[in-house]
Coordinates of C-alpha atoms and ligand atoms in Angstrom, one line a residue:
X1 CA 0.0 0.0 0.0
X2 CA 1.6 3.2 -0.6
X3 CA 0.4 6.9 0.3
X4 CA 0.6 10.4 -1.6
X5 CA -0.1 12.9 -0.5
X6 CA -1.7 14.9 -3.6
X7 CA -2.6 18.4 -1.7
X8 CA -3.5 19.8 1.2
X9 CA 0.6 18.7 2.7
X10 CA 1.6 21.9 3.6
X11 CA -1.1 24.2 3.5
X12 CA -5.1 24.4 4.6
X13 CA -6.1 24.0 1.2
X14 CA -6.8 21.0 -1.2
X15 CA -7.0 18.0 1.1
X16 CA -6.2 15.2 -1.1
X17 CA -4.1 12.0 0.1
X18 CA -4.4 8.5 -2.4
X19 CA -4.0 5.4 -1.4
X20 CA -2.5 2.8 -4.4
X21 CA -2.6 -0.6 -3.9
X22 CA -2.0 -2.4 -7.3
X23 CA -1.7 -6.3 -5.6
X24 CA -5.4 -5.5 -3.8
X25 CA -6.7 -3.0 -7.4
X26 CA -7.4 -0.3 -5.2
X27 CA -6.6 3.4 -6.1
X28 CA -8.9 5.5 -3.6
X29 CA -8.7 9.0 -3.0
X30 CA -9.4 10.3 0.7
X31 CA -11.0 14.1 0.4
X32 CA -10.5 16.2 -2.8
X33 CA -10.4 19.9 -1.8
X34 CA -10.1 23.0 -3.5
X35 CA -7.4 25.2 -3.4
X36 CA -8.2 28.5 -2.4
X37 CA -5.8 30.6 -3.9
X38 CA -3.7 28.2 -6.2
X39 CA -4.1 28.4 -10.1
X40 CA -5.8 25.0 -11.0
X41 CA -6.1 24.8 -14.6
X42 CA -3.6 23.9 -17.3
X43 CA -3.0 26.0 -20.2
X44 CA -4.8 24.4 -22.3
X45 CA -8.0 24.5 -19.9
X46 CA -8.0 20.8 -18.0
X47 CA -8.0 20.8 -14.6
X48 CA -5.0 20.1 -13.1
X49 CA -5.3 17.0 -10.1
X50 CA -1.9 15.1 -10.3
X51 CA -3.1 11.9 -11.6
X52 CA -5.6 10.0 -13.6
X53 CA -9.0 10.2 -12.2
X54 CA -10.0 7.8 -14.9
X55 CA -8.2 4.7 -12.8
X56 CA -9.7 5.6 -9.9
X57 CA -11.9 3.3 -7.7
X58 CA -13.0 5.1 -5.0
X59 CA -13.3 8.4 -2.8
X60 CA -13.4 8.8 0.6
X61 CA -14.6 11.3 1.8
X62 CA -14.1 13.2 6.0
X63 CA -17.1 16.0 5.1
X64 CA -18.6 18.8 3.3
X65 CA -16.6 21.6 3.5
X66 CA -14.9 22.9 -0.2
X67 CA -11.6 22.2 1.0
X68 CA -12.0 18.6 1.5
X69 CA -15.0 17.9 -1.4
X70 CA -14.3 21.0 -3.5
X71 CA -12.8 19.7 -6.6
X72 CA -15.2 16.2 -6.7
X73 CA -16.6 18.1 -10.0
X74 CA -13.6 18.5 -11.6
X75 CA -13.0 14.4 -10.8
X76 CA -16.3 13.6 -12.6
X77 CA -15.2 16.1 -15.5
X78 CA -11.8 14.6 -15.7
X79 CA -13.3 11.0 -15.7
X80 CA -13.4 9.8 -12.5
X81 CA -17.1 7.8 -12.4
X82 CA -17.1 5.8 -9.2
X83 CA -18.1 5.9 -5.7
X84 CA -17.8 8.7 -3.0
X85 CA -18.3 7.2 -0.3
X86 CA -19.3 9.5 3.2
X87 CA -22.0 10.2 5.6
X88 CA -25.6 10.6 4.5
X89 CA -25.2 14.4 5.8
X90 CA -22.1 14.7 4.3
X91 CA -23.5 13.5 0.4
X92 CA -26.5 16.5 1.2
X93 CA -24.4 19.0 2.2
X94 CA -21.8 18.4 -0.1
X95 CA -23.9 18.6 -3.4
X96 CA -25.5 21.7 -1.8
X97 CA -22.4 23.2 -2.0
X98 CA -21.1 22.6 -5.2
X99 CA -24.2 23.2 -7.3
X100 CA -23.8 26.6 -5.3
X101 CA -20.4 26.9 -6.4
X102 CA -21.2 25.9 -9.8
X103 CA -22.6 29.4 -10.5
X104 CA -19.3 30.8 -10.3
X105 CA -17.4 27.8 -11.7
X106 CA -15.5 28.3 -15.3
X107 CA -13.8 24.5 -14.5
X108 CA -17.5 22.8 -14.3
X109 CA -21.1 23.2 -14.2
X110 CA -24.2 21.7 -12.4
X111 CA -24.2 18.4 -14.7
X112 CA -21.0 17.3 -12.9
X113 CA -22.1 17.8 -9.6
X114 CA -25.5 16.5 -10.7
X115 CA -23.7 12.8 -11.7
X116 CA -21.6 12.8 -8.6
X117 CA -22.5 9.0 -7.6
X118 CA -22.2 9.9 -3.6
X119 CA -22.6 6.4 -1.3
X120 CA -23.6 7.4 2.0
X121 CA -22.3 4.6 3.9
X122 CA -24.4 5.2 7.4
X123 CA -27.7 4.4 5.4
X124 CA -27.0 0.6 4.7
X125 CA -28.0 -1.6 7.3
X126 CA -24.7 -2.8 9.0
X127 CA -23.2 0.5 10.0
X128 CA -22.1 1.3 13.0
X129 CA -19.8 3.5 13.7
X130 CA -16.2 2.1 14.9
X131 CA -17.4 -0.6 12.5
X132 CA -15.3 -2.3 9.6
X133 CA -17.3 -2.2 6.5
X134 CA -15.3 -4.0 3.4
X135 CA -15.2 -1.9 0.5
X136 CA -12.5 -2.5 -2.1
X137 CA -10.4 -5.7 -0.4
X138 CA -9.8 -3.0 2.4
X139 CA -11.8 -2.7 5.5
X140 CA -12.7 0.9 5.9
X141 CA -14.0 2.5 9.5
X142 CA -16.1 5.5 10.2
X143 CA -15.2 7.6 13.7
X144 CA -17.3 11.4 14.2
X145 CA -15.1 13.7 14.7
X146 CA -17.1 16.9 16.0
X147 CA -16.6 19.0 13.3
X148 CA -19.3 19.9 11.7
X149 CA -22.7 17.7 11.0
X150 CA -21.9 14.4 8.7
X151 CA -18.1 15.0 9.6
X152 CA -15.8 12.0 10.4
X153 CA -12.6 10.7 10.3
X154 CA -11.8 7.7 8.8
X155 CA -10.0 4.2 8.9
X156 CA -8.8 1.7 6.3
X157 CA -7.6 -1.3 6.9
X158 CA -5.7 -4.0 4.8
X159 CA -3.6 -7.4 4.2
X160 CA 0.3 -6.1 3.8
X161 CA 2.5 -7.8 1.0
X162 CA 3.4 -9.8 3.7
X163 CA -0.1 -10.7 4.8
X164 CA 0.6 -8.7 7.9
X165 CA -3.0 -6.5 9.2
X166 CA -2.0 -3.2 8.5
X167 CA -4.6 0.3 8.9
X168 CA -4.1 3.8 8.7
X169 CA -6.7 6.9 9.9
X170 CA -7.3 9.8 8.5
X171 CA -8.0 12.2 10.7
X172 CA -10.4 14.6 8.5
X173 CA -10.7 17.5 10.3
X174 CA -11.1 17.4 14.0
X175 CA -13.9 19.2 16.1
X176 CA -13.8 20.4 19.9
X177 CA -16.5 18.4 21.3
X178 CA -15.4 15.5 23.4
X179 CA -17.9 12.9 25.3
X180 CA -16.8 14.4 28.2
X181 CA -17.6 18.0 27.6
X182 CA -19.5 19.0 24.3
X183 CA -19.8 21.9 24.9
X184 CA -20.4 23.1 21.7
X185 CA -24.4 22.9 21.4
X186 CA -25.4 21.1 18.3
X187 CA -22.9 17.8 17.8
X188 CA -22.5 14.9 20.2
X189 CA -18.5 14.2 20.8
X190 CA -15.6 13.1 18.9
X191 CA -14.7 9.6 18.4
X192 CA -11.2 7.9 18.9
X193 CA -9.6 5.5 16.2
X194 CA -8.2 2.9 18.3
X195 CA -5.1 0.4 17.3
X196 CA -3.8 1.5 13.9
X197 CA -0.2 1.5 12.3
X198 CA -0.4 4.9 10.6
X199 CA -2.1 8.7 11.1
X200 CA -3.0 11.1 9.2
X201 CA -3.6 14.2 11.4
X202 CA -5.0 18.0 10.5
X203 CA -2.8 20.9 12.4
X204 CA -5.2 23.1 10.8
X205 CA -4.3 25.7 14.3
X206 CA -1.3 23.8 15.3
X207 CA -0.9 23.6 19.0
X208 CA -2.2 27.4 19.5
X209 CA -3.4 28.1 23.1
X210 CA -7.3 28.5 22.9
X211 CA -8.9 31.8 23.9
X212 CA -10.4 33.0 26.2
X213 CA -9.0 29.9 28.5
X214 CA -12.7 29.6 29.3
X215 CA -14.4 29.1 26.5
X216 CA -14.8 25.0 26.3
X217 CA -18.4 26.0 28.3
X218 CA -21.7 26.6 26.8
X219 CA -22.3 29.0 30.1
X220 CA -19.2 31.1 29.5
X221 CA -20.5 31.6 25.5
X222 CA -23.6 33.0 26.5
X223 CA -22.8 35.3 29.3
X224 CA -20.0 36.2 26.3
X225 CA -23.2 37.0 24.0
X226 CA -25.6 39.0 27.1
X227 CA -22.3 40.7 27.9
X228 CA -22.2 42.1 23.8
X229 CA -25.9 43.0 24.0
X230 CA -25.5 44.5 27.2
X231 CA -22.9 46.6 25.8
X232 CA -25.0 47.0 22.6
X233 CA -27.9 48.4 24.7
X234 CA -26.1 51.0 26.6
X235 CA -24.8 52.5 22.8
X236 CA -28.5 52.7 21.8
X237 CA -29.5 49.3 21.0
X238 CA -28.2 49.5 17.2
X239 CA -28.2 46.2 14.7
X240 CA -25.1 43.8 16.1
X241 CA -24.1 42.0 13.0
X242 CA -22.4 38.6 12.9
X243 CA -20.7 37.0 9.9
X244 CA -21.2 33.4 9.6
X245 CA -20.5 30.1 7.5
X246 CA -23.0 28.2 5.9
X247 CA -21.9 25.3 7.6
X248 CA -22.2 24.6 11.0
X249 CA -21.6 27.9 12.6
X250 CA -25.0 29.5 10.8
X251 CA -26.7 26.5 12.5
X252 CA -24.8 27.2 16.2
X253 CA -25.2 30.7 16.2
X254 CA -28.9 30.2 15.1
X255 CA -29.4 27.9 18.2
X256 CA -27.1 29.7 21.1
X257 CA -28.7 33.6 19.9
X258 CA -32.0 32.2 19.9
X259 CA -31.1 30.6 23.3
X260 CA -29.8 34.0 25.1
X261 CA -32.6 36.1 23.7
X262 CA -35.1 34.2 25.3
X263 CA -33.9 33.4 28.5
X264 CA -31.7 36.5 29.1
X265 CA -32.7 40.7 29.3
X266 CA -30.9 40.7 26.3
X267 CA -34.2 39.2 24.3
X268 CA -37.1 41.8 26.5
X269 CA -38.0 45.4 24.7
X270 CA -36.0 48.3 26.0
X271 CA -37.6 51.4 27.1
X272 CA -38.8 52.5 23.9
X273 CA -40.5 48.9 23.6
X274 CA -38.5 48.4 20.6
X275 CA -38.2 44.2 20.2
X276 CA -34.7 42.4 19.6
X277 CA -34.9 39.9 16.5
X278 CA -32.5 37.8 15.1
X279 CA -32.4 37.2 11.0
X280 CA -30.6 35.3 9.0
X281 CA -29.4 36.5 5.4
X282 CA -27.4 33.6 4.0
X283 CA -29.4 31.5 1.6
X284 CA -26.8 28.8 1.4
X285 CA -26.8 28.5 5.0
X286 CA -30.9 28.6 5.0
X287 CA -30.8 25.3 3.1
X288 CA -27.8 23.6 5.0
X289 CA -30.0 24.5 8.1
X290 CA -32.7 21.8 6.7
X291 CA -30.0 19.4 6.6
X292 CA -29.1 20.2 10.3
X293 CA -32.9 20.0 10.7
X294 CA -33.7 16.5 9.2
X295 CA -30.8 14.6 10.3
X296 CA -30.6 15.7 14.0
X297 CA -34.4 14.9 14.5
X298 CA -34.6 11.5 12.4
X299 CA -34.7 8.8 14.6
X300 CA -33.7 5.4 13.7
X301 CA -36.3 2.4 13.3
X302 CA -35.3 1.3 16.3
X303 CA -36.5 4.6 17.8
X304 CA -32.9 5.5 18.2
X305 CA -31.7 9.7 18.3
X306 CA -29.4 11.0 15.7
X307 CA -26.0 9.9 16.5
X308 CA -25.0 13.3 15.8
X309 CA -26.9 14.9 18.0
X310 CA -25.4 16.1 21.1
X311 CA -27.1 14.0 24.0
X312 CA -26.5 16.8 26.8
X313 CA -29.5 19.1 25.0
X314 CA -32.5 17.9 27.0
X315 CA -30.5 18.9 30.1
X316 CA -29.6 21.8 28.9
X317 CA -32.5 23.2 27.5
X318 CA -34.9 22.4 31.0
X319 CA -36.5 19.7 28.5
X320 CA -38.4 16.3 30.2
X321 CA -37.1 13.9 27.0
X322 CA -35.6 13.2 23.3
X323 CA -38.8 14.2 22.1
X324 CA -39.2 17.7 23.8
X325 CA -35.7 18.1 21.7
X326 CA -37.1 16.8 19.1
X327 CA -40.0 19.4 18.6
X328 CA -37.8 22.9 20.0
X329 CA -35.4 21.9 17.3
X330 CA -38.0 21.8 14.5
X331 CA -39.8 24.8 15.8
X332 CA -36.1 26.9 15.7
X333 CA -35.0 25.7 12.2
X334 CA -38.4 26.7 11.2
X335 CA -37.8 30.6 12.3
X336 CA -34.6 30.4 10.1
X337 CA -37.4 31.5 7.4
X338 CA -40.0 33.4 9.2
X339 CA -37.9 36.3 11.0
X340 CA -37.8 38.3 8.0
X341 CA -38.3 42.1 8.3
X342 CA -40.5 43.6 5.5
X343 CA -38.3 45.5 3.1
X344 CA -35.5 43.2 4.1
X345 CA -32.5 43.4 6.8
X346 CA -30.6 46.5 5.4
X347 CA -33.9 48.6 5.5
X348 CA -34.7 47.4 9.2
X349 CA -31.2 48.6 10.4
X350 CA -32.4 51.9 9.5
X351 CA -35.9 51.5 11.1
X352 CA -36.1 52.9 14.6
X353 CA -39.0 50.1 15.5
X354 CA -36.6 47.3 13.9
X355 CA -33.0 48.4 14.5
X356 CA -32.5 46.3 17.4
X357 CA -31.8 43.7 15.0
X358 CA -29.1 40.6 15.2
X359 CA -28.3 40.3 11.5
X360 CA -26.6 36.5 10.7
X361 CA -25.4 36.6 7.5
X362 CA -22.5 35.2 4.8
X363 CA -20.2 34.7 4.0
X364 CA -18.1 33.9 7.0
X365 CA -15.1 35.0 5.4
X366 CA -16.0 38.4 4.5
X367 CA -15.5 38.6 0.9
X368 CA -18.7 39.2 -0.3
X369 CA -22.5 38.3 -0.1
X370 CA -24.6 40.2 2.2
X371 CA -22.3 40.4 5.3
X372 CA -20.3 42.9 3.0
X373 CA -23.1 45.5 2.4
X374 CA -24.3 44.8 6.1
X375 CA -20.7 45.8 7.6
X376 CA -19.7 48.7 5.0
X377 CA -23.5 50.0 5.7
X378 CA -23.1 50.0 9.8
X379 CA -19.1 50.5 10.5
X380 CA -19.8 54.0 10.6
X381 CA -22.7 53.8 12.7
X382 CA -21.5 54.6 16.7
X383 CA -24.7 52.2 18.1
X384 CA -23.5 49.1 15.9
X385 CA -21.7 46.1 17.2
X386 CA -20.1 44.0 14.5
X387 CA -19.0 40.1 15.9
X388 CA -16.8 38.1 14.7
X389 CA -16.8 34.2 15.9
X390 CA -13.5 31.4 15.2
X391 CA -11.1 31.3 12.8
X392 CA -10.9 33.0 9.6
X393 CA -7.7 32.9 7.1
X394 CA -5.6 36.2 7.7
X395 CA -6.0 36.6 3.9
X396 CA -9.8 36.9 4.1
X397 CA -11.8 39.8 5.5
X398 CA -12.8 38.6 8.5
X399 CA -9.5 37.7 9.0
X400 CA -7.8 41.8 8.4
X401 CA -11.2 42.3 10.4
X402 CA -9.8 40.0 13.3
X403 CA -6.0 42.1 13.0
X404 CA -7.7 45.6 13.0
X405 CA -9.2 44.1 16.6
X406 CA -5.8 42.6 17.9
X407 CA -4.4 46.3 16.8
X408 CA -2.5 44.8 14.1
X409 CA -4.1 46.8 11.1
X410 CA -2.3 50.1 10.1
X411 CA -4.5 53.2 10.4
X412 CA -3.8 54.7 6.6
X413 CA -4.4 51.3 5.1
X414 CA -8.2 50.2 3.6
X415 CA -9.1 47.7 4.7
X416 CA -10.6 45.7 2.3
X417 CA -13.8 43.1 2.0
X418 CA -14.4 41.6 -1.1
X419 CA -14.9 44.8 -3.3
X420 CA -15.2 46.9 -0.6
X421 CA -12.9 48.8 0.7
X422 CA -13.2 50.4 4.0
X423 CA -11.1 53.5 5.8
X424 CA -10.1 52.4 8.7
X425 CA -10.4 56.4 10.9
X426 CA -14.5 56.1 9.6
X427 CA -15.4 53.6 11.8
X428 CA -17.8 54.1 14.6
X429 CA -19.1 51.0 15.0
X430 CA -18.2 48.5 17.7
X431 CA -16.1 45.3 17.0
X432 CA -16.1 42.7 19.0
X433 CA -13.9 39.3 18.3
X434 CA -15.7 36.5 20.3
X435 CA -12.6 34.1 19.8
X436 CA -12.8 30.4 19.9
X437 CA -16.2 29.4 21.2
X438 CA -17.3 28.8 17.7
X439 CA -13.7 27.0 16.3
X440 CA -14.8 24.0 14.3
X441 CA -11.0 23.2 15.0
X442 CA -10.3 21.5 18.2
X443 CA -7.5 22.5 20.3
X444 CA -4.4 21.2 21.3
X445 CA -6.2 19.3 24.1
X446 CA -8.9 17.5 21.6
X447 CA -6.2 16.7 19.0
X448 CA -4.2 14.7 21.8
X449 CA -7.3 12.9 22.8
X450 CA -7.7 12.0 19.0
X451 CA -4.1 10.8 18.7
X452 CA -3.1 9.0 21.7
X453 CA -6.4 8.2 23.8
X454 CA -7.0 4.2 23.9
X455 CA -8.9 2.0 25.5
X456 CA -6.8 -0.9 25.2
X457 CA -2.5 -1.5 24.1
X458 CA -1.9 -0.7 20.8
X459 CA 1.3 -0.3 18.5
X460 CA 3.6 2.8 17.9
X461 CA 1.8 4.6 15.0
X462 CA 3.9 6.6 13.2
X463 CA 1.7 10.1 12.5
X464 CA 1.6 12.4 9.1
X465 CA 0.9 15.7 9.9
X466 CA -1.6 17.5 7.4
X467 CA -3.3 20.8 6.6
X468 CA -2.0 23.1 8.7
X469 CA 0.6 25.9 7.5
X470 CA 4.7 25.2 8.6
X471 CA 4.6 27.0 11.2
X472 CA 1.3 25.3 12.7
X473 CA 2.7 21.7 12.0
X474 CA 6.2 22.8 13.4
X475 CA 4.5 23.7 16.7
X476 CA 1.8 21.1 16.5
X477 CA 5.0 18.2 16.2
X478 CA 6.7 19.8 19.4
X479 CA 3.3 19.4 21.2
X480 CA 2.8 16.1 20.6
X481 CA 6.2 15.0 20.7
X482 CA 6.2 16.6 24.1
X483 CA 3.1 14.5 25.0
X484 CA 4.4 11.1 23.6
X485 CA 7.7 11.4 25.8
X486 CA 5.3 12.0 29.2
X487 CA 4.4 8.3 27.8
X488 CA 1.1 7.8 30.1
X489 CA 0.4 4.5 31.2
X490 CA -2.6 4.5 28.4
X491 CA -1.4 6.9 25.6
X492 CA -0.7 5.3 22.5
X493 CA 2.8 5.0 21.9
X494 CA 4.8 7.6 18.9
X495 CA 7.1 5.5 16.3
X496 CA 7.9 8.1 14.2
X497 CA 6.4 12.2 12.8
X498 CA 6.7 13.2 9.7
X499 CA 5.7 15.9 8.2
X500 CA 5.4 15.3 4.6
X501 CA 5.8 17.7 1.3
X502 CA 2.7 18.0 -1.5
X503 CA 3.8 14.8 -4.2
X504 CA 5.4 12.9 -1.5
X505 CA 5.2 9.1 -1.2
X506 CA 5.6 6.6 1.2
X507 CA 5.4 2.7 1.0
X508 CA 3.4 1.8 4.2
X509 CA 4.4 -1.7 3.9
X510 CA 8.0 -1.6 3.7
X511 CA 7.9 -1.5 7.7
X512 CA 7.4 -5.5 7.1
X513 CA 9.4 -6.0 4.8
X514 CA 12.1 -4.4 6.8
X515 CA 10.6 -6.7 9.7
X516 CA 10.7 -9.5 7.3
X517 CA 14.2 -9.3 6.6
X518 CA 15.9 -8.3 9.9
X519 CA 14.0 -11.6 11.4
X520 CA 15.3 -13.3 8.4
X521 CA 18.9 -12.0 8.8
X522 CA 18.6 -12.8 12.7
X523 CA 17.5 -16.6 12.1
X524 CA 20.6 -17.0 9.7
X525 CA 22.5 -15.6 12.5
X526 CA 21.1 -17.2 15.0
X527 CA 21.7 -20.7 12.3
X528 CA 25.3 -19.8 11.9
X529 CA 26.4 -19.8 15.4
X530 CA 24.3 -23.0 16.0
X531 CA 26.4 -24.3 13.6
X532 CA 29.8 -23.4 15.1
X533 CA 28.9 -24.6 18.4
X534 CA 28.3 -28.1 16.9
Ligands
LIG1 ZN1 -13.5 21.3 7.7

């Protein structure tokens, strides 16, 4: 079996890693992302992928977002027509996005996306997750990983040329929420792989120290959120305006604002009797958010709740049962479409009975869409709050949004979003940075519960780190380096890091063939002086 690693090495872009195995006829393809920035077409017009999608088998695919699925279209152009296999959630959300981003695509269109032939590998009978399912003459394994809905990581396992068991995981990306503490709202904890020989492990935010230390609590996030429209009240009670993603965070933010205005001051009139409303102006996220809705209330025949779902929300929300979850979350995807102002959002911000409004909108990055007329239309206004929640590329908007906060933006400089461009002494409004509460990125702490938490011995895996930038991986090795030489009485054991280069591959059964012929060598040996002594 030997590993590539086709994109997505040494940068958060393009997550592509195939697997070759010419003795079993697989050729499998775990995540095919798009690069962000990167130039992907040739000269003469063909996408550019690094090999031939026409003798492919298979793709696996970790989850939705368009730097793990985003260049599936340009696969099925290039002549790629097998299997995607991934989560039922996953296959939804995943053509959602691409016919989206079909509009804009000069590389494909909407028939591509359309003949996609996604597998969703939770519907078939037999799955469980932690499961073996054989696929290929491999046995491949599902783990959530907290991410984002549909998200997991994967593991596949094989026969070596030397008929040795051999498996490797692939991490996907990894989310916050552990069984111990999800404290993010919607998604039930991350799983753990278990024995395997090999990882594959995102440093997406390296070993960076969380902030604020407190926010793994769904307490400390709201009184975050009551302190903002405290804050926003006392200025005059003007819109507060929140950028989001389509995925996931629309569908957090929807359920934690709707949360705090209800059961907090924040939600009652003010003086004037003037309401506060929360609306969402993100399309894309409108329709993910009847993903979220379908698959986190569908129960299994069994009578089973979604295995996504978070199990701590009855508790939580001061509900009796499943099915008290069951009907709040309907009713609260169902507002997603009803709190509309008349005349839409923009007009309301500059209605004195409506102003009080919390404006959701994309994209998350700030480089266009609504959130872009929204923030250029308010920066100047002294009553506005603008927030920003998680990570956000310091290439994008949110991102030189996030560095004009930290005081690391240069007064004379625009700062740009999208086609806007914004001077930095006209702005009046407030801007708050909320900071990791919303991170579909774990921490340091969750990625070391994903790589060396076990519940029973298992070998030295040697890990690949992934997706992150150099710095990230450079500080992410240390970490766990760090943590594999405290070597716990139940951590996995560390046989080797590397951190690989974009075309790089490795044979990841030469270990036993090495094995193979040291024992070999040591038997001769061992022969030899047998022989002597006689
Ligand atoms: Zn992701």
């Amino acid at each position: 079996m030997e590993l590539t690693f086709i994109g997505g090495a040494d940068g958060v872009t393009g997550s592509a890693s195939l697997l070759t195995d010419t003795r079993l006829g697989l050729r499998a393809l775990v995540d095919c992302g798009a690069h962000a920035e990167r130039e992907l077409m040739r000269p003469d017009g063909a996408p550019r992928l690094g090999f031939d999608a026409r003798a492919l088998s298979c793709v696996f695919l970790t989850h939705a977002h368009r730097d793990h699925c985003g260049r599936l279209p340009q696969l099925h152009r290039a002549g790629f027509r097998g299997p995607v296999y991934c989560t039922e959630a996953t296959a939804a959300m995943t053509r959602i996005a691409l016919m989206d981003a079909a509009k804009f695509s000069r590389e494909y269109d909407a028939d591509d996306v359309e003949m996609i032939d996604f597998q969703p590998l939770d519907r078939r009978a037999d799955f469980n997750f932690g499961q073996p399912m054989r696929l290929h003459g491999v046995a491949v394994t599902f783990h959530r990983s907290a991410h984002i809905l549909g998200a997991v990581a994967l593991t596949i396992a094989w026969r070596s040329r030397t008929s040795t068991r051999r498996s490797i995981c692939f991490s996907g990306d990894i989310g916050g929420n552990t069984p111990a503490n999800p404290y993010q709202s919607l998604l039930a904890g991350q799983q753990t792989p278990g024995a395997v020989d090999y990882m594959v492990v995102e440093s997406t935010r390296g070993a960076e120290p969380a902030r604020p230390p407190r926010y793994k609590s769904a307490a400390g996030r709201e009184t975050a959120w009551a302190d903002v429209f405290a804050d926003s009240d006392a200025r005059g009670g003007g819109p507060v305006v929140v950028p989001c993603f389509a995925i996931h965070r629309a569908q957090e933010l929807w359920f934690d604002l709707h949360r705090v205005l209800r059961h907090s001051a924040a939600g009652a009139p003010d003086a004037a009797g003037r309401p506060r409303w929360l609306s969402m102006d993100a399309p894309l996220a409108a329709r993910m958010t009847e993903v979220y809705a379908e698959l986190l209330t569908r129960r299994s025949e069994q009578g089973a709740q979604s295995p996504w779902r978070n199990p701590t929300l009855a508790d939580r929300l001061g509900l009796a049962d499943e099915a008290a979850v069951d009907r709040y979350l309907v009713e609260l995807w169902a507002r997603v479409g009803r709190n509309r102002a008349p005349g839409g959002t923009l007009r309301a911000m500059h209605d004195p009975e409506l102003s009080r409004v919390v404006a959701l909108a994309g994209s998350g990055m700030c480089e266009g869409g609504r959130i872009v007329d929204f923030i250029t239309d308010q920066i100047g206004n002294p009553a506005a709050t603008i927030v920003l929640c998680g990570y956000a590329p310091p290439e994008t908007g949110a991102g030189r949004l996030r560095r004009l906060i930290a005081g690391d933006w240069p007064s004379d400089t625009p700062l740009v979003l999208g086609k806007a461009r914004i001077d930095p002494t006209r702005i009046q409004a407030r801007l708050v940075d909320l900071g990791d509460y919303y991170s579909g990125h774990g921490d340091i702490d969750a990625l070391c519960r994903f790589v060396f938490e076990i519940d029973e011995p298992a070998p030295a895996a040697t890990v690949f780190l992934n997706h992150g930038d150099s710095a990230m991986r450079a500080g992410l090795a240390d970490a766990l380096h760090a943590r594999a030489a405290m070597k716990r009485p139940h951590d996995r054991p560390l046989a080797d890091m590397v951190l690989p280069a974009t075309g790089e591959q490795h044979d990841l059964d030469a270990a036993d063939q090495n094995a193979q012929a040291i024992r070999a060598r040591l038997r001769a040996q061992a022969l030899a002086s047998l022989r002597r002594a006689e």
